[in-house]
């Protein structure tokens, strides 16, 4: 049913609200029956260790890497902070990810995008490695796509950087910005 699907979507991948538009007659009717069971389903897929090793190599080679963090990282705050601190890589967040990384942390570049900090936008544009975690590359953060992340695209062509996209929701990867 549509309701089951809505619960599944809300509780999987990027967890969050789902809008159901129900007609008035359905809204005022009484539900007769049992509760709607929704079995949790873990994400499918395994981690490609060779790919992770290549990403680690890029992180070590990059001169101006940056974490670009979206709402999809909301459940990995501690892991993100540990990784940022261990690698000394600055972090910028989307509007929906504010709070995922401590805004007062020395590595925080605060929110990016059209309503964000100009320095965060410049940092992304000049980064030779963009590590996107749980983000969807919304147009409010990318701006004009052909002009987005020129330094990372150049670094990818030179084999020393690029755009890496981590997301539990596989359909988000490559939907707007192609990872390199």
Short mmCIF file of C-alpha atoms in Angstrom, two decimals:
data_model
loop_
_atom_site.label_atom_id
_atom_site.label_comp_id
_atom_site.label_asym_id
_atom_site.label_seq_id
_atom_site.Cartn_x
_atom_site.Cartn_y
_atom_site.Cartn_z
CA UNK A 1 0.00 0.00 0.00
CA UNK A 2 1.00 3.64 -0.33
CA UNK A 3 1.13 4.04 3.46
CA UNK A 4 3.48 1.07 3.83
CA UNK A 5 5.72 2.50 1.13
CA UNK A 6 5.70 5.91 2.85
CA UNK A 7 6.79 4.34 6.15
CA UNK A 8 9.51 2.39 4.37
CA UNK A 9 10.82 5.51 2.60
CA UNK A 10 10.71 7.55 5.83
CA UNK A 11 12.69 4.95 7.79
CA UNK A 12 15.29 3.92 5.22
CA UNK A 13 18.14 5.56 3.38
CA UNK A 14 18.01 9.24 4.21
CA UNK A 15 15.48 9.11 7.03
CA UNK A 16 12.99 11.91 7.16
CA UNK A 17 9.45 13.07 6.61
CA UNK A 18 7.28 11.83 3.79
CA UNK A 19 4.28 13.76 2.53
CA UNK A 20 1.07 11.85 1.86
CA UNK A 21 -1.71 13.81 0.23
CA UNK A 22 -4.95 12.10 1.23
CA UNK A 23 -8.45 13.05 0.07
CA UNK A 24 -10.80 14.42 2.72
CA UNK A 25 -13.07 11.36 2.74
CA UNK A 26 -10.07 9.18 3.58
CA UNK A 27 -8.92 11.61 6.28
CA UNK A 28 -12.23 11.53 8.14
CA UNK A 29 -12.88 7.78 7.76
CA UNK A 30 -12.08 5.38 10.59
CA UNK A 31 -9.41 2.72 10.12
CA UNK A 32 -10.72 -0.72 10.96
CA UNK A 33 -8.10 -3.36 11.39
CA UNK A 34 -4.68 -3.90 12.84
CA UNK A 35 -1.61 -1.70 12.94
CA UNK A 36 0.37 -1.27 9.78
CA UNK A 37 3.50 -3.42 10.16
CA UNK A 38 6.67 -2.00 8.71
CA UNK A 39 9.66 -4.31 8.84
CA UNK A 40 12.97 -2.45 8.96
CA UNK A 41 15.25 -3.31 6.09
CA UNK A 42 18.97 -2.57 6.30
CA UNK A 43 20.59 -1.05 3.24
CA UNK A 44 21.91 -3.52 0.74
CA UNK A 45 25.39 -3.61 -0.64
CA UNK A 46 28.86 -4.17 0.66
CA UNK A 47 31.80 -1.83 1.09
CA UNK A 48 34.33 -1.99 -1.72
CA UNK A 49 37.61 -2.03 0.22
CA UNK A 50 39.74 -1.42 -2.89
CA UNK A 51 37.68 1.68 -3.63
CA UNK A 52 38.09 2.88 -0.04
CA UNK A 53 41.85 2.39 -0.29
CA UNK A 54 41.88 4.52 -3.45
CA UNK A 55 39.85 7.23 -1.69
CA UNK A 56 42.28 7.17 1.26
CA UNK A 57 45.14 7.59 -1.22
CA UNK A 58 43.38 10.62 -2.76
CA UNK A 59 42.80 12.08 0.71
CA UNK A 60 46.52 11.82 1.42
CA UNK A 61 47.48 13.35 -1.94
CA UNK A 62 45.00 16.22 -1.94
CA UNK A 63 46.26 19.68 -1.08
CA UNK A 64 42.84 21.28 -0.52
CA UNK A 65 40.32 18.54 0.40
CA UNK A 66 36.93 19.32 1.94
CA UNK A 67 34.05 17.35 3.44
CA UNK A 68 30.73 18.48 1.96
CA UNK A 69 28.14 17.08 4.38
CA UNK A 70 24.40 16.71 3.89
CA UNK A 71 21.46 15.53 5.96
CA UNK A 72 22.22 11.92 5.11
CA UNK A 73 25.12 12.07 7.58
CA UNK A 74 22.89 12.93 10.52
CA UNK A 75 23.42 9.56 12.17
CA UNK A 76 27.22 9.58 11.93
CA UNK A 77 28.15 12.79 13.74
CA UNK A 78 30.83 11.20 15.92
CA UNK A 79 32.41 9.23 13.06
CA UNK A 80 32.49 12.35 10.87
CA UNK A 81 34.12 14.41 13.62
CA UNK A 82 36.75 11.73 14.27
CA UNK A 83 37.54 11.42 10.56
CA UNK A 84 37.75 15.18 10.04
CA UNK A 85 40.04 15.56 13.04
CA UNK A 86 42.25 12.61 12.10
CA UNK A 87 42.66 13.85 8.51
CA UNK A 88 42.58 17.57 9.37
CA UNK A 89 40.08 18.13 6.55
CA UNK A 90 37.64 21.07 6.88
CA UNK A 91 33.89 20.45 6.87
CA UNK A 92 31.06 22.41 5.31
CA UNK A 93 27.42 21.45 5.68
CA UNK A 94 24.20 21.97 3.81
CA UNK A 95 21.26 23.76 5.41
CA UNK A 96 19.63 20.45 6.34
CA UNK A 97 22.88 19.13 7.84
CA UNK A 98 23.48 22.03 10.20
CA UNK A 99 24.34 20.47 13.54
CA UNK A 100 25.81 17.31 12.06
CA UNK A 101 29.25 18.87 12.54
CA UNK A 102 29.91 21.29 15.40
CA UNK A 103 29.73 24.81 13.95
CA UNK A 104 32.25 25.99 16.58
CA UNK A 105 34.83 23.34 15.70
CA UNK A 106 38.05 24.79 14.22
CA UNK A 107 37.56 22.64 11.07
CA UNK A 108 34.02 23.93 10.47
CA UNK A 109 33.49 26.14 7.44
CA UNK A 110 29.81 26.43 8.36
CA UNK A 111 26.97 26.17 5.87
CA UNK A 112 27.58 26.50 2.15
CA UNK A 113 25.22 27.44 -0.65
CA UNK A 114 23.32 30.49 -1.79
CA UNK A 115 22.40 31.36 1.82
CA UNK A 116 25.63 30.05 3.31
CA UNK A 117 29.08 31.40 4.00
CA UNK A 118 30.93 32.75 0.98
CA UNK A 119 34.19 31.23 2.26
CA UNK A 120 32.57 27.76 2.33
CA UNK A 121 31.49 28.19 -1.30
CA UNK A 122 34.97 29.35 -2.31
CA UNK A 123 36.51 26.42 -0.44
CA UNK A 124 34.40 23.94 -2.40
CA UNK A 125 35.15 25.64 -5.70
CA UNK A 126 38.88 25.57 -4.94
CA UNK A 127 39.01 22.10 -3.37
CA UNK A 128 40.98 19.49 -5.27
CA UNK A 129 39.05 16.71 -3.48
CA UNK A 130 35.40 17.00 -2.47
CA UNK A 131 34.25 14.26 -0.11
CA UNK A 132 30.46 14.48 -0.26
CA UNK A 133 28.81 12.60 2.61
CA UNK A 134 25.05 12.16 2.65
CA UNK A 135 24.44 15.08 0.32
CA UNK A 136 22.39 15.37 -2.84
CA UNK A 137 24.17 18.27 -4.55
CA UNK A 138 21.13 20.53 -4.47
CA UNK A 139 21.18 23.47 -6.87
CA UNK A 140 21.32 25.83 -3.89
CA UNK A 141 24.77 24.47 -3.10
CA UNK A 142 26.12 23.79 -6.58
CA UNK A 143 24.96 26.86 -8.45
CA UNK A 144 25.60 26.60 -12.20
CA UNK A 145 26.56 22.94 -12.72
CA UNK A 146 29.05 23.37 -15.59
CA UNK A 147 30.96 25.83 -13.39
CA UNK A 148 30.79 23.67 -10.25
CA UNK A 149 34.02 22.38 -8.63
CA UNK A 150 36.52 23.24 -11.37
CA UNK A 151 39.56 22.51 -9.18
CA UNK A 152 38.26 19.05 -8.23
CA UNK A 153 37.49 18.22 -11.86
CA UNK A 154 40.99 19.32 -12.90
CA UNK A 155 42.54 17.31 -10.06
CA UNK A 156 40.59 14.25 -11.21
CA UNK A 157 41.98 14.63 -14.73
CA UNK A 158 45.46 14.77 -13.20
CA UNK A 159 44.81 11.71 -11.00
CA UNK A 160 45.23 13.56 -7.70
CA UNK A 161 41.67 14.34 -6.59
CA UNK A 162 38.09 14.70 -7.75
CA UNK A 163 34.61 14.32 -6.33
CA UNK A 164 33.79 11.35 -4.08
CA UNK A 165 30.15 10.76 -3.14
CA UNK A 166 29.18 8.63 -0.14
CA UNK A 167 25.45 8.05 0.30
CA UNK A 168 23.32 5.28 1.72
CA UNK A 169 20.70 6.12 -0.91
CA UNK A 170 22.37 4.80 -4.06
CA UNK A 171 19.95 6.64 -6.34
CA UNK A 172 21.45 9.96 -5.18
CA UNK A 173 24.95 9.10 -6.41
CA UNK A 174 25.57 10.68 -9.78
CA UNK A 175 22.05 12.08 -10.03
CA UNK A 176 23.16 15.73 -10.14
CA UNK A 177 26.97 15.75 -9.99
CA UNK A 178 28.97 12.86 -11.39
CA UNK A 179 31.51 11.56 -8.89
CA UNK A 180 34.94 11.12 -10.33
#
